[in-house]
GROMACS .gro file of C-alpha atoms in nm:
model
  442
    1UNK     CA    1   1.917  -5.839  -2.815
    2UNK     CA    2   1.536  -5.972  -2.765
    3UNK     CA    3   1.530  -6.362  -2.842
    4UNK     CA    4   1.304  -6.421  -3.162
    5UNK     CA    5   1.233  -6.753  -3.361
    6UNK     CA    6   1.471  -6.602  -3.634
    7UNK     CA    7   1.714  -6.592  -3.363
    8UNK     CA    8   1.721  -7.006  -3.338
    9UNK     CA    9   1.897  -7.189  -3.599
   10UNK     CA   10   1.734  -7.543  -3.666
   11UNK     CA   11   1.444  -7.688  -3.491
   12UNK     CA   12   1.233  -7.577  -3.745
   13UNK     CA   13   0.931  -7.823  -3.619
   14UNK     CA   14   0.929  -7.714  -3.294
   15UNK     CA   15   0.983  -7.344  -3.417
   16UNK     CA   16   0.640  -7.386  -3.587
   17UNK     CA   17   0.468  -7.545  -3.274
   18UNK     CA   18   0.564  -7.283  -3.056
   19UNK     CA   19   0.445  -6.958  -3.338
   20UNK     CA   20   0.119  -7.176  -3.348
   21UNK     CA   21   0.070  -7.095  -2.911
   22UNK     CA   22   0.175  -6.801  -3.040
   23UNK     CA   23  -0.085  -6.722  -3.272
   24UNK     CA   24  -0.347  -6.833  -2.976
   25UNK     CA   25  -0.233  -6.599  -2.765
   26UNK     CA   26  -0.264  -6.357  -3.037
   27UNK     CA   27  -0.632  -6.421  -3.106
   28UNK     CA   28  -0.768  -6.446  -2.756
   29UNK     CA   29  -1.065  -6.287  -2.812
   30UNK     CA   30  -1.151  -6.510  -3.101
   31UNK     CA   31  -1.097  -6.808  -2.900
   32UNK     CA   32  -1.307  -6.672  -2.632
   33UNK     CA   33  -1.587  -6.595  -2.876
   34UNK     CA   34  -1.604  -6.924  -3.006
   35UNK     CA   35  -1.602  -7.069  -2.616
   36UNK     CA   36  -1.245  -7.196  -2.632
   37UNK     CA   37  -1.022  -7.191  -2.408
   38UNK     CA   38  -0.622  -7.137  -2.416
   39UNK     CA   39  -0.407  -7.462  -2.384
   40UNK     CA   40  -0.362  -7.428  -1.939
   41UNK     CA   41  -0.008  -7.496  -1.980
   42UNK     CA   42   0.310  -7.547  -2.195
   43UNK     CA   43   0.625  -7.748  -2.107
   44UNK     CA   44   0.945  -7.753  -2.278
   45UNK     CA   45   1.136  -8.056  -2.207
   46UNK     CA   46   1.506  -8.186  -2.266
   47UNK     CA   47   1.849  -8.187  -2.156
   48UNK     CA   48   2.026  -7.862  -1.982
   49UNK     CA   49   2.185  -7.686  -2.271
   50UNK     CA   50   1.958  -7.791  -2.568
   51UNK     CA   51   1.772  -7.461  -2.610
   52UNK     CA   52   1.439  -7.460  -2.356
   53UNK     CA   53   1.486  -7.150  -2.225
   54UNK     CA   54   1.592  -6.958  -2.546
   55UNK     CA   55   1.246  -7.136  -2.684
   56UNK     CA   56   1.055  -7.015  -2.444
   57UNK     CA   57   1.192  -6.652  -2.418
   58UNK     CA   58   1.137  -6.654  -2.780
   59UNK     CA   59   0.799  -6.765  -2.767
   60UNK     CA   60   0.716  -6.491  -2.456
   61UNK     CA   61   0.879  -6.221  -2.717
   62UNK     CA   62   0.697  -6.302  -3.031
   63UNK     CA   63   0.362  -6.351  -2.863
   64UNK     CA   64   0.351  -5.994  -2.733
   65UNK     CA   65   0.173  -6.020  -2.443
   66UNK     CA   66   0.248  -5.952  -2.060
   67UNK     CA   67   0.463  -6.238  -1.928
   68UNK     CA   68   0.521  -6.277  -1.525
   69UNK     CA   69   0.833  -6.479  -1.421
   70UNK     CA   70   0.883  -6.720  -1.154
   71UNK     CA   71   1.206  -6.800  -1.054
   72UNK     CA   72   1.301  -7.092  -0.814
   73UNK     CA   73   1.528  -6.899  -0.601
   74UNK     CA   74   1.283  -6.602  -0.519
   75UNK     CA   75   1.126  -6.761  -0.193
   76UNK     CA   76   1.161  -7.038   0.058
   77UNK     CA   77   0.947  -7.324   0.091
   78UNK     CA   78   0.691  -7.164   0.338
   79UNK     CA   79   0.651  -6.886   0.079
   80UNK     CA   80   0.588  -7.096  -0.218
   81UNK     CA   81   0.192  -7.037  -0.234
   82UNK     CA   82   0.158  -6.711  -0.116
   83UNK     CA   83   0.442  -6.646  -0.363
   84UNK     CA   84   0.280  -6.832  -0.633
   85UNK     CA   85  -0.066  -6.648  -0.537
   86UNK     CA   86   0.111  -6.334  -0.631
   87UNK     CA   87   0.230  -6.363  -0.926
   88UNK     CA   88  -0.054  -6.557  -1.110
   89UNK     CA   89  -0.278  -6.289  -0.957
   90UNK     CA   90  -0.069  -5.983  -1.106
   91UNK     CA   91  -0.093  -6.246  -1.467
   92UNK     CA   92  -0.499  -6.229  -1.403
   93UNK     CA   93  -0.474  -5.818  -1.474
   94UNK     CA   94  -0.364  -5.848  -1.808
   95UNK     CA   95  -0.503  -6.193  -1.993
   96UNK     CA   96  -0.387  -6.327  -2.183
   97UNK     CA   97  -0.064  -6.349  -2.012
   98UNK     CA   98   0.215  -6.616  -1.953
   99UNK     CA   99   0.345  -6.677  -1.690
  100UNK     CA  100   0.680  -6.875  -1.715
  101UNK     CA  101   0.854  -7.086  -1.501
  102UNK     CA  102   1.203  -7.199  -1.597
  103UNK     CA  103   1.346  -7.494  -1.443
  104UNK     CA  104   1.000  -7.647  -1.261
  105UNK     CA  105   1.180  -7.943  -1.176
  106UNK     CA  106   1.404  -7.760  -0.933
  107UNK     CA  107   1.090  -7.578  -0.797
  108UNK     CA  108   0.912  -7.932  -0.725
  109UNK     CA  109   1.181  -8.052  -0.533
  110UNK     CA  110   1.533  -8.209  -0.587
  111UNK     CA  111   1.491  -8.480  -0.910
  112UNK     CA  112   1.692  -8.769  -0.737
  113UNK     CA  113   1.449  -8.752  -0.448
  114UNK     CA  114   1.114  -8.661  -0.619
  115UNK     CA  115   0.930  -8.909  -0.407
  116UNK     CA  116   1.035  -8.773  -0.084
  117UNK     CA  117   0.757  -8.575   0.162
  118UNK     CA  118   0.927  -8.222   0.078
  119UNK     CA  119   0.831  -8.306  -0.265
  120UNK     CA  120   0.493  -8.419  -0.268
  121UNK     CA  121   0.448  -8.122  -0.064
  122UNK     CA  122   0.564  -7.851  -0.295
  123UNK     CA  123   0.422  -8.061  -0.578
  124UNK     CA  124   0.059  -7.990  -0.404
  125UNK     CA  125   0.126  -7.647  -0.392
  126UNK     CA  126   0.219  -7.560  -0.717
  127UNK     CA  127  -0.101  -7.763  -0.817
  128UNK     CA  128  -0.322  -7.593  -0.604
  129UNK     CA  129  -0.215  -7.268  -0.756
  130UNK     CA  130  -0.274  -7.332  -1.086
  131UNK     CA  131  -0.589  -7.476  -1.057
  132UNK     CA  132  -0.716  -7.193  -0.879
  133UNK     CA  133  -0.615  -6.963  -1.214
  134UNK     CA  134  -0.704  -7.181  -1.502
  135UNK     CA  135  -0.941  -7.084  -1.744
  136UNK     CA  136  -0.854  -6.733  -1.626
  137UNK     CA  137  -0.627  -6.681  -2.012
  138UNK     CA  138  -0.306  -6.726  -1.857
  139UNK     CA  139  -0.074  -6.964  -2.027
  140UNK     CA  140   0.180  -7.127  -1.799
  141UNK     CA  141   0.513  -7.206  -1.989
  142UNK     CA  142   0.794  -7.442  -1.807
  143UNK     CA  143   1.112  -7.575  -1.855
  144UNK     CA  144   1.213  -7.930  -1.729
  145UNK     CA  145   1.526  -8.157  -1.768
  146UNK     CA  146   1.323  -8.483  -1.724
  147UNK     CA  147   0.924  -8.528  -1.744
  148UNK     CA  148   0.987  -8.827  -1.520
  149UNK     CA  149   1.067  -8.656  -1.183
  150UNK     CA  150   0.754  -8.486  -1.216
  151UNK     CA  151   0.432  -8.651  -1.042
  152UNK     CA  152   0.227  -8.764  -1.304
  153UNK     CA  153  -0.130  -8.502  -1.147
  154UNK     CA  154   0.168  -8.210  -1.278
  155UNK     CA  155   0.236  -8.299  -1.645
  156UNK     CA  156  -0.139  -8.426  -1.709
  157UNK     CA  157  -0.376  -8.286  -1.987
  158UNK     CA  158  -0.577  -8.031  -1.815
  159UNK     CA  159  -0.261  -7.875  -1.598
  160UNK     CA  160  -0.021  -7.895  -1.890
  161UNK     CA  161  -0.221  -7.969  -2.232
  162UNK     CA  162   0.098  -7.977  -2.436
  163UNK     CA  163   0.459  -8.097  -2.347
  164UNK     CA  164   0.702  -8.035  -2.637
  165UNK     CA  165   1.046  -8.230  -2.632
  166UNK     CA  166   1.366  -7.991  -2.770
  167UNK     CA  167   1.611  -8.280  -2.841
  168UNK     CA  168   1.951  -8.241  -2.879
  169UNK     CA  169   2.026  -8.089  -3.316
  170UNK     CA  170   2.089  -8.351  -3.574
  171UNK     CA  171   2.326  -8.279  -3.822
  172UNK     CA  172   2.137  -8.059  -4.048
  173UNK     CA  173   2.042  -7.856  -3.759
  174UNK     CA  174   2.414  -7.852  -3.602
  175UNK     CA  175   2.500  -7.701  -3.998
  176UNK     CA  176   2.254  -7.447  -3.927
  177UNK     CA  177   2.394  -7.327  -3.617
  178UNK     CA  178   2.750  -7.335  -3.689
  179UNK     CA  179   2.654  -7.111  -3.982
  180UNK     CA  180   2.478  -6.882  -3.748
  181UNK     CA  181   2.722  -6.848  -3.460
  182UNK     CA  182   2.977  -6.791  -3.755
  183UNK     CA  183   2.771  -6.552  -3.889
  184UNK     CA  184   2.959  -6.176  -3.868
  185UNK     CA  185   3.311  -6.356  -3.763
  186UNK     CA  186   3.669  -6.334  -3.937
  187UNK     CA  187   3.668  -6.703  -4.105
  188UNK     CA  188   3.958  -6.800  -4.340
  189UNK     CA  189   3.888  -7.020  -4.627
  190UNK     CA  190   3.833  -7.383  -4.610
  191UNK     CA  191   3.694  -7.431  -4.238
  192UNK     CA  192   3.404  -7.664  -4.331
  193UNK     CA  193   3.048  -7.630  -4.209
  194UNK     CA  194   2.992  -7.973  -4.242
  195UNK     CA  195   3.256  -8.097  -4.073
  196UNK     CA  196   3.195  -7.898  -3.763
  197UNK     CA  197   2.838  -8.041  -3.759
  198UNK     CA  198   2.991  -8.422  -3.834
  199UNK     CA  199   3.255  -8.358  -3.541
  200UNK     CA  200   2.953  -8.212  -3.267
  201UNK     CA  201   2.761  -8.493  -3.308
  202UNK     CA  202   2.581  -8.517  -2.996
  203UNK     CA  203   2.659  -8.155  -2.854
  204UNK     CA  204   2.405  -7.934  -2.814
  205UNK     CA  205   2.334  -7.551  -2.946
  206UNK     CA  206   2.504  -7.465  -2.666
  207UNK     CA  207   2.764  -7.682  -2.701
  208UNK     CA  208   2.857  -7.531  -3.044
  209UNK     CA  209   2.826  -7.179  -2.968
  210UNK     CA  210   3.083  -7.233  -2.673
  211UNK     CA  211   3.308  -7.444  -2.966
  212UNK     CA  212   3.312  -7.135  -3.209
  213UNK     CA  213   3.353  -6.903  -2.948
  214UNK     CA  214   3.673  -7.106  -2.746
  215UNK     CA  215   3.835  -7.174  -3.155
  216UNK     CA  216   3.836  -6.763  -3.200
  217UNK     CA  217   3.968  -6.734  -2.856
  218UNK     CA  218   4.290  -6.946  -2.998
  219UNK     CA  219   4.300  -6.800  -3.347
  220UNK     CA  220   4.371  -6.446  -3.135
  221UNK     CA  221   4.609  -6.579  -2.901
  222UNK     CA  222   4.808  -6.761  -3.192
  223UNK     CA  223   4.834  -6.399  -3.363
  224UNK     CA  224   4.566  -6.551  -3.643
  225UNK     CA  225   4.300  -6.269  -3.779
  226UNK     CA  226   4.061  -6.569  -3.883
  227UNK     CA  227   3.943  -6.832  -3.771
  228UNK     CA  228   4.033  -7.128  -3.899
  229UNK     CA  229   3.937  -7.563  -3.900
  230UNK     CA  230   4.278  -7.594  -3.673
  231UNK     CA  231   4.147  -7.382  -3.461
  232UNK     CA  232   3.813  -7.525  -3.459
  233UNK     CA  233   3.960  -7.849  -3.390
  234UNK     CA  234   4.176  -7.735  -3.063
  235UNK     CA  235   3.823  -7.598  -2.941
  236UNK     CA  236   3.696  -7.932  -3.003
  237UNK     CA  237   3.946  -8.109  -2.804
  238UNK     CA  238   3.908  -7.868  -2.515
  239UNK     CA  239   3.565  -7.925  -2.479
  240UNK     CA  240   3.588  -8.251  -2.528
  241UNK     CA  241   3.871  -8.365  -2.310
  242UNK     CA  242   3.849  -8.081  -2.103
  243UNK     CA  243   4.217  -7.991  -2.019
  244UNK     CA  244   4.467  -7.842  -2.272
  245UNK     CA  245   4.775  -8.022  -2.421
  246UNK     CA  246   5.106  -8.150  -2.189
  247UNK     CA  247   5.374  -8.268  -2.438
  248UNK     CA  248   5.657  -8.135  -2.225
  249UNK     CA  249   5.598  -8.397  -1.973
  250UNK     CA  250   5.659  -8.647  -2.192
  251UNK     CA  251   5.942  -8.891  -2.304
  252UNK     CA  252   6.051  -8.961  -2.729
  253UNK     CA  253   5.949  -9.305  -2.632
  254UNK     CA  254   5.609  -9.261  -2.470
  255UNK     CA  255   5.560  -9.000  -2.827
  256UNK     CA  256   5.646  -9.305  -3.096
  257UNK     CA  257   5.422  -9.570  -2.872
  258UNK     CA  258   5.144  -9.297  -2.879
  259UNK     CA  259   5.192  -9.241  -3.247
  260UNK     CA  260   5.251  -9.613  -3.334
  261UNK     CA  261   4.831  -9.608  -3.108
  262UNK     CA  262   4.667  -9.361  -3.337
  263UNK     CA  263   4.847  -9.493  -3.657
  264UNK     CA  264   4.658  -9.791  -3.594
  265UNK     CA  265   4.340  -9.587  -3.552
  266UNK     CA  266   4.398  -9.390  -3.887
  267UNK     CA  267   4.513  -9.709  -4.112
  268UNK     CA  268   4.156  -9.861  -4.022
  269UNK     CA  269   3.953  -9.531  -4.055
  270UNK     CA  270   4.111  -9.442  -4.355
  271UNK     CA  271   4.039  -9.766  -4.516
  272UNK     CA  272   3.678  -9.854  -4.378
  273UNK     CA  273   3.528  -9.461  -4.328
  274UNK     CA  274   3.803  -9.287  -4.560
  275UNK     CA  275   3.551  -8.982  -4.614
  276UNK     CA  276   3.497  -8.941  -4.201
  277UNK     CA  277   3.851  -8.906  -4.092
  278UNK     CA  278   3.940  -8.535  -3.991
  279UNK     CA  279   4.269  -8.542  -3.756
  280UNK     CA  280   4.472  -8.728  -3.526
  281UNK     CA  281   4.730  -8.605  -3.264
  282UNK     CA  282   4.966  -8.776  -3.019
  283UNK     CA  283   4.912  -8.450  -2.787
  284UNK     CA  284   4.782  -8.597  -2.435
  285UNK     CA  285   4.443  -8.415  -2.388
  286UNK     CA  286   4.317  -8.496  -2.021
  287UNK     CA  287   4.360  -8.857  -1.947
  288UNK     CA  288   4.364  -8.928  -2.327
  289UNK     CA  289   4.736  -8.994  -2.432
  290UNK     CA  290   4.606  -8.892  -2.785
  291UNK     CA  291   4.353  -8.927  -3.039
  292UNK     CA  292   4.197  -8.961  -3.375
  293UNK     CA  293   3.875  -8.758  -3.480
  294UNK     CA  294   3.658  -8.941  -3.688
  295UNK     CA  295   3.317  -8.743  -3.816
  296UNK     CA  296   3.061  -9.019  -3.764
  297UNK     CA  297   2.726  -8.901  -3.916
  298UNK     CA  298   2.375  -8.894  -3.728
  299UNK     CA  299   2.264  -9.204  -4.004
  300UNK     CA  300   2.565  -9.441  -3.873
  301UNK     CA  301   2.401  -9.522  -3.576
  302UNK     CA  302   2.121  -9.708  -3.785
  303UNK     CA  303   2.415  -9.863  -4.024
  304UNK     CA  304   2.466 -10.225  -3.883
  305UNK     CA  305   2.821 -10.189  -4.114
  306UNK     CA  306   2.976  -9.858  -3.989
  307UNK     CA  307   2.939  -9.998  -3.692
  308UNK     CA  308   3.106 -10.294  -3.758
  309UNK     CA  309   3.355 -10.046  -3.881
  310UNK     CA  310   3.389  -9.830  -3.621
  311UNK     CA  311   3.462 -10.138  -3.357
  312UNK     CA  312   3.751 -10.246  -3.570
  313UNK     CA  313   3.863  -9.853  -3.560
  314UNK     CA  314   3.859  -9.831  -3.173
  315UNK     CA  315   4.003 -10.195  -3.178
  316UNK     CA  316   4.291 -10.077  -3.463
  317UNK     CA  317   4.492  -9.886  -3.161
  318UNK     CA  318   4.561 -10.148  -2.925
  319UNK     CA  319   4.626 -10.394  -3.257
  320UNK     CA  320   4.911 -10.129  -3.398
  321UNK     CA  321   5.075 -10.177  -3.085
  322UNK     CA  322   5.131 -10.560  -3.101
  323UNK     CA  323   5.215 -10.559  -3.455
  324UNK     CA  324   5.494 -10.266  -3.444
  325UNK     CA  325   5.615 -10.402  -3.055
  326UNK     CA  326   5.539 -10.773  -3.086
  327UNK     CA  327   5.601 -10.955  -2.721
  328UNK     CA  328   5.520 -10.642  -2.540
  329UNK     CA  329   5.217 -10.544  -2.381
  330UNK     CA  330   5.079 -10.216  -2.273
  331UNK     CA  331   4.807 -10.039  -2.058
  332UNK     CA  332   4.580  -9.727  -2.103
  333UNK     CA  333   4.348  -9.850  -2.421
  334UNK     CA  334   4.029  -9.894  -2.186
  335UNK     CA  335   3.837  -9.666  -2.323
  336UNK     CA  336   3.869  -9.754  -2.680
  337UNK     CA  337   3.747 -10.125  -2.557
  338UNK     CA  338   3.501 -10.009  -2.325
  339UNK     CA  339   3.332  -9.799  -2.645
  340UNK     CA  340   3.369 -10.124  -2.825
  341UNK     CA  341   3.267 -10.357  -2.613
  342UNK     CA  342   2.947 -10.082  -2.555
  343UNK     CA  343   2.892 -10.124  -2.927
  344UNK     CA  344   2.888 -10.489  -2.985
  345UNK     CA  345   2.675 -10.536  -2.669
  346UNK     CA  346   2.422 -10.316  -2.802
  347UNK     CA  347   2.413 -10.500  -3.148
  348UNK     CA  348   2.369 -10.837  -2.929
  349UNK     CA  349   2.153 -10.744  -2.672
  350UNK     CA  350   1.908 -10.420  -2.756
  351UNK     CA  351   1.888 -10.433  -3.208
  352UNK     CA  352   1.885 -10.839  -3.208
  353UNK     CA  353   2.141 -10.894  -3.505
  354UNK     CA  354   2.246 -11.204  -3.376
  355UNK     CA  355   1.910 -11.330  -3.310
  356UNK     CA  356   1.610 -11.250  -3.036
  357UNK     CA  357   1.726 -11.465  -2.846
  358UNK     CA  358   2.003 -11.282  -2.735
  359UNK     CA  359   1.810 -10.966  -2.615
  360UNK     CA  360   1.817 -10.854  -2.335
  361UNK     CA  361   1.744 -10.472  -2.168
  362UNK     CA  362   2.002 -10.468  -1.870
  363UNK     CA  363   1.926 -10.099  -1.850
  364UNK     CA  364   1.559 -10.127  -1.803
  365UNK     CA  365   1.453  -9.957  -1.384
  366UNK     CA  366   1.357 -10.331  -1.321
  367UNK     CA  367   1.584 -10.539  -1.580
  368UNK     CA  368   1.431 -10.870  -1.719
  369UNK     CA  369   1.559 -11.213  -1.529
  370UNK     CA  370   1.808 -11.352  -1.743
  371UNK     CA  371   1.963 -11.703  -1.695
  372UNK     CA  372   2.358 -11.793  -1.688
  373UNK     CA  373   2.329 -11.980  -1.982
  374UNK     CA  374   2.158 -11.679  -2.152
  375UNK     CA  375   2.426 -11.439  -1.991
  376UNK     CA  376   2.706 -11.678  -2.117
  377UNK     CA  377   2.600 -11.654  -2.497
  378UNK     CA  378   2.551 -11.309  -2.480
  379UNK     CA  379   2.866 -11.261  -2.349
  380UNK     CA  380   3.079 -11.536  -2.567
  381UNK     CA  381   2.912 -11.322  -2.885
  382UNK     CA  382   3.040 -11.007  -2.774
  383UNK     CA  383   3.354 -11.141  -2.751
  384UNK     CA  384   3.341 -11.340  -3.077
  385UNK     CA  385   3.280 -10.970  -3.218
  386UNK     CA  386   3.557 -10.837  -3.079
  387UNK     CA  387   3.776 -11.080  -3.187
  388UNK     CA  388   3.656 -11.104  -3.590
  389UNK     CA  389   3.676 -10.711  -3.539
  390UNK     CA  390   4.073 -10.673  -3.389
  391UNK     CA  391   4.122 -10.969  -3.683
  392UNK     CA  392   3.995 -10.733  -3.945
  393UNK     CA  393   4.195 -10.435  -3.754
  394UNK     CA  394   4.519 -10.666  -3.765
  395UNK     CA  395   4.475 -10.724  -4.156
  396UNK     CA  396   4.399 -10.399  -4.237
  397UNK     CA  397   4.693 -10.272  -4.087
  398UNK     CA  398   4.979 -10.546  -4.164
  399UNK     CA  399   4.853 -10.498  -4.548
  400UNK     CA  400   4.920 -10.136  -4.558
  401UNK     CA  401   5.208 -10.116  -4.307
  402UNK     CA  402   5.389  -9.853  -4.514
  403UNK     CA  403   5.073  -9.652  -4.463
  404UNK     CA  404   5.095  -9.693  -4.071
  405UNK     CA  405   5.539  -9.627  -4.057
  406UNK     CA  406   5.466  -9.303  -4.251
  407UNK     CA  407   5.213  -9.197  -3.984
  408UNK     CA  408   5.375  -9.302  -3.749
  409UNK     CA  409   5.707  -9.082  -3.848
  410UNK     CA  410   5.497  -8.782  -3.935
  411UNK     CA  411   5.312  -8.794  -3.611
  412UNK     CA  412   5.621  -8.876  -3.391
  413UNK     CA  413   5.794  -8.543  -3.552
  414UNK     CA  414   5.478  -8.325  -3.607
  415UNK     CA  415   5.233  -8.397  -3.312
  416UNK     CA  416   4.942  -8.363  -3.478
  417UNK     CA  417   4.790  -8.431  -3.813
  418UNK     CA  418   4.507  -8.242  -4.039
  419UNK     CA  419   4.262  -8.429  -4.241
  420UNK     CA  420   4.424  -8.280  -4.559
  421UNK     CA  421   4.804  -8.369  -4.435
  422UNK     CA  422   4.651  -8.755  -4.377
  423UNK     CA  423   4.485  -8.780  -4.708
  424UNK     CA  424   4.759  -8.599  -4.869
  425UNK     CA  425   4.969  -8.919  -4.738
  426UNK     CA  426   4.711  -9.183  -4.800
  427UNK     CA  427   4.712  -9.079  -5.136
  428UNK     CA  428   5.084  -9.077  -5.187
  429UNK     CA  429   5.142  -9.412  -5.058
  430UNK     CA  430   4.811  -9.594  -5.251
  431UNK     CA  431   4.964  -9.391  -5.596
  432UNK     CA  432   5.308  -9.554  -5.521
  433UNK     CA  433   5.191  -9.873  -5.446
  434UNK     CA  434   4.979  -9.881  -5.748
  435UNK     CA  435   5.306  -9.826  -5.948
  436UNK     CA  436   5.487 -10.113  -5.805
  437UNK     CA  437   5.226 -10.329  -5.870
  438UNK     CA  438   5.208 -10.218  -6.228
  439UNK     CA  439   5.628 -10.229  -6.274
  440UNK     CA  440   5.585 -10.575  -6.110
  441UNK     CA  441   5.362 -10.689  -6.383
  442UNK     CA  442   5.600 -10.601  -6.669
   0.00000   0.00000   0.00000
């Protein structure tokens, strides 16, 4: 099936960009006549998997004109110009043309070592190429991972006049594609949209199509004719964790200590983000000895508060396990305070809650002096955070400790959890409390 703009769910800004080069192509002649000239060059940038390729094929398809491809792997280094030569020569026949290189980065040398001699020297090829075919109505179209391990003479007006970034979908646009890669599928009632676009958060177009496709993988191999949100989910995991589930290797203790983990997780989500929880499961996944799955959307990472929240929810594992196995200590929470810790540094150091000056850009190429003192107070207020955050975590869950031995059962006999099963329970608990309280007042 030819790749067409109709074909790409979301991105409906840089849809509109690309139909306008389109649209030049398309009225050469006019442009000519009025003594313009095409735009020398187009590059697509962004991370592998986001959708610069697909852009660009649908861009060469719509357009409708000859296209000559250049492919990194077609000739050695000694070959690059008269290879080069060729092809924009056979593009020269039949203007306007496009001639499209995918991956340029690759072509321009290795981008760890873009400074090296072999670099510069392809880089100086490729230059001396194109400038001896511009203005000839050819449009050169490239893909590239990162802008910055090209030499700045490359991605300058005049060699490439427009560089368009393809980021990864936000969570309209993750919607959109769901729905598309859904599209002409056996789905069973209830699998949410939305909630496949809150739980990809981050993933790319790619990413999603691969989720869909690995979920009705599982739906056939569990004997289902539909696709449903548990199956969705165990694609999720997959992808995420990146090994499938080992609970035969595991002891009835190591289950209830796992369980009595995630409990903590879901007491605290449920209260702080009760609208973003979607599962939790005690199944080791990888390295993970479980998990919860909380939908965060694209706006909480602008929402000083849900962040708040969600360090107390990382935080609420490790604070389930002292209050259900007081005097004991165990091992294999890093992650959740490494994520934490992650969050309350940024909040400290890069957003300035806590006051300028406690910035500081540690990730900068050439990071900013900083003093010990300066280091000290960063580093006593991430910690301070931490601590009013496992505080809240600890309150939270020794006020609703019914809530947490009822997980904890359930996902000690069940394995996993579904976000209907947990609200089903948080529900049933809160209504039973509420009528002791009342009987208590009579």
């Amino acid at each position: 099936m030819e790749t067409s703009f109709s074909n790409i769910a979301g991105y409906e800004n840089e849809k509109k960009s690309l139909k306008e080069i389109c649209l030049l192509l398309q009225r050469f002649k006019e442009l000519c006549g009025m003594g313009i000239r095409l735009p020398r060059g187009l590059l697509l940038k962004g991370d592998p998997g986001v959708g610069k390729t697909v852009m660009a094929e649908a861009l060469i398809a719509e357009a409708g004109v000859p296209c000559i491809r250049i492919s990194a792997g077609a000739f050695t280094d000694d070959e690059l110009v008269e290879y080069l030569e060729k092809r924009y020569s056979e593009a020269e026949e039949s203007t306007p043309s496009i001639v499209f290189i995918d991956e340029l980065d690759k072509m321009v040398g290795d981008a760890t070592n873009y400074r090296t001699s072999y670099n510069i020297a392809n880089t100086r090829k490729v230059l001396q190429v194109i400038n001896e075919h511009k203005d000839h109505g050819i449009l050169t179209v490239a893909t590239v991972n990162d802008t910055e391990m090209l030499c700045d003479a490359l991605k300058r007006s005049g060699r490439f006049d427009r560089i368009l970034s393809i980021g990864l979908p936000d969570q309209k646009e993750r919607q959109m594609i769901a729905a598309f890669y859904l599209k002409g599928k056996k789905v069973a009632h209830g699998v949410s949209i939305s909630m496949i676009s809150k739980m990809t958060s981050g993933m790319s177009g790619a990413d999603i199509e691969c989720i869909i496709n690995e979920a009705g993988i599982h739906a056939v191999l569990e004997g289902s004719k539909e696709i449903r949100q548990s199956d969705i989910v165990f694609a999720l995991d997959r992808k995420v964790f990146k090994a499938v589930s080992r609970e035969n290797s595991w002891s009835p203790e190591q289950r209830r200590h796992t369980a009595v983990h995630e409990s903590g997780h879901l007491v605290a989500a449920l209260l702080l983000q009760p609208d973003d929880v979607t599962g939790a499961t005690i199944l080791p996944q990888g390295e993970s000895e479980g998990h919860t799955v909380v939908a965060w959307d694209d706006e909480d990472i602008h929402n000083l508060a849900t962040i708040q929240n969600r360090i107390t929810i990382l935080l609420a594992g490790k604070v389930s396990e002292q209050v259900f196995y007081p005097g004991e200590t165990f091992l294999g929470d890093s992650q959740d305070l490494t994520t934490a810790m992650k969050l309350a540094r940024n909040l400290v150091q890069e957003h300035g809650i806590y006051g300028y000056d406690l910035c500081y850009f540690s990730e900068h190429y050439y990071p900013d002096p900083i003093s010990d003192e300066k280091l000290i107070r960063i580093e006593k207020k991430v910690a301070d955070i931490l601590k009013e955050s496992a505080d809240q975590a600890r309150k939270l869950i020794e006020d609703n400790k019914e809530l947490a031995t009822k997980l904890i059962t359930r996902l000690t006999r069940q394995y996993s959890l579904t976000r209907e099963e947990i609200r089903r329970m948080f529900r049933s608990v809160k209504k039973w409390e509420s009528k002791a309280q009342n009987n208590s007042k009579t």
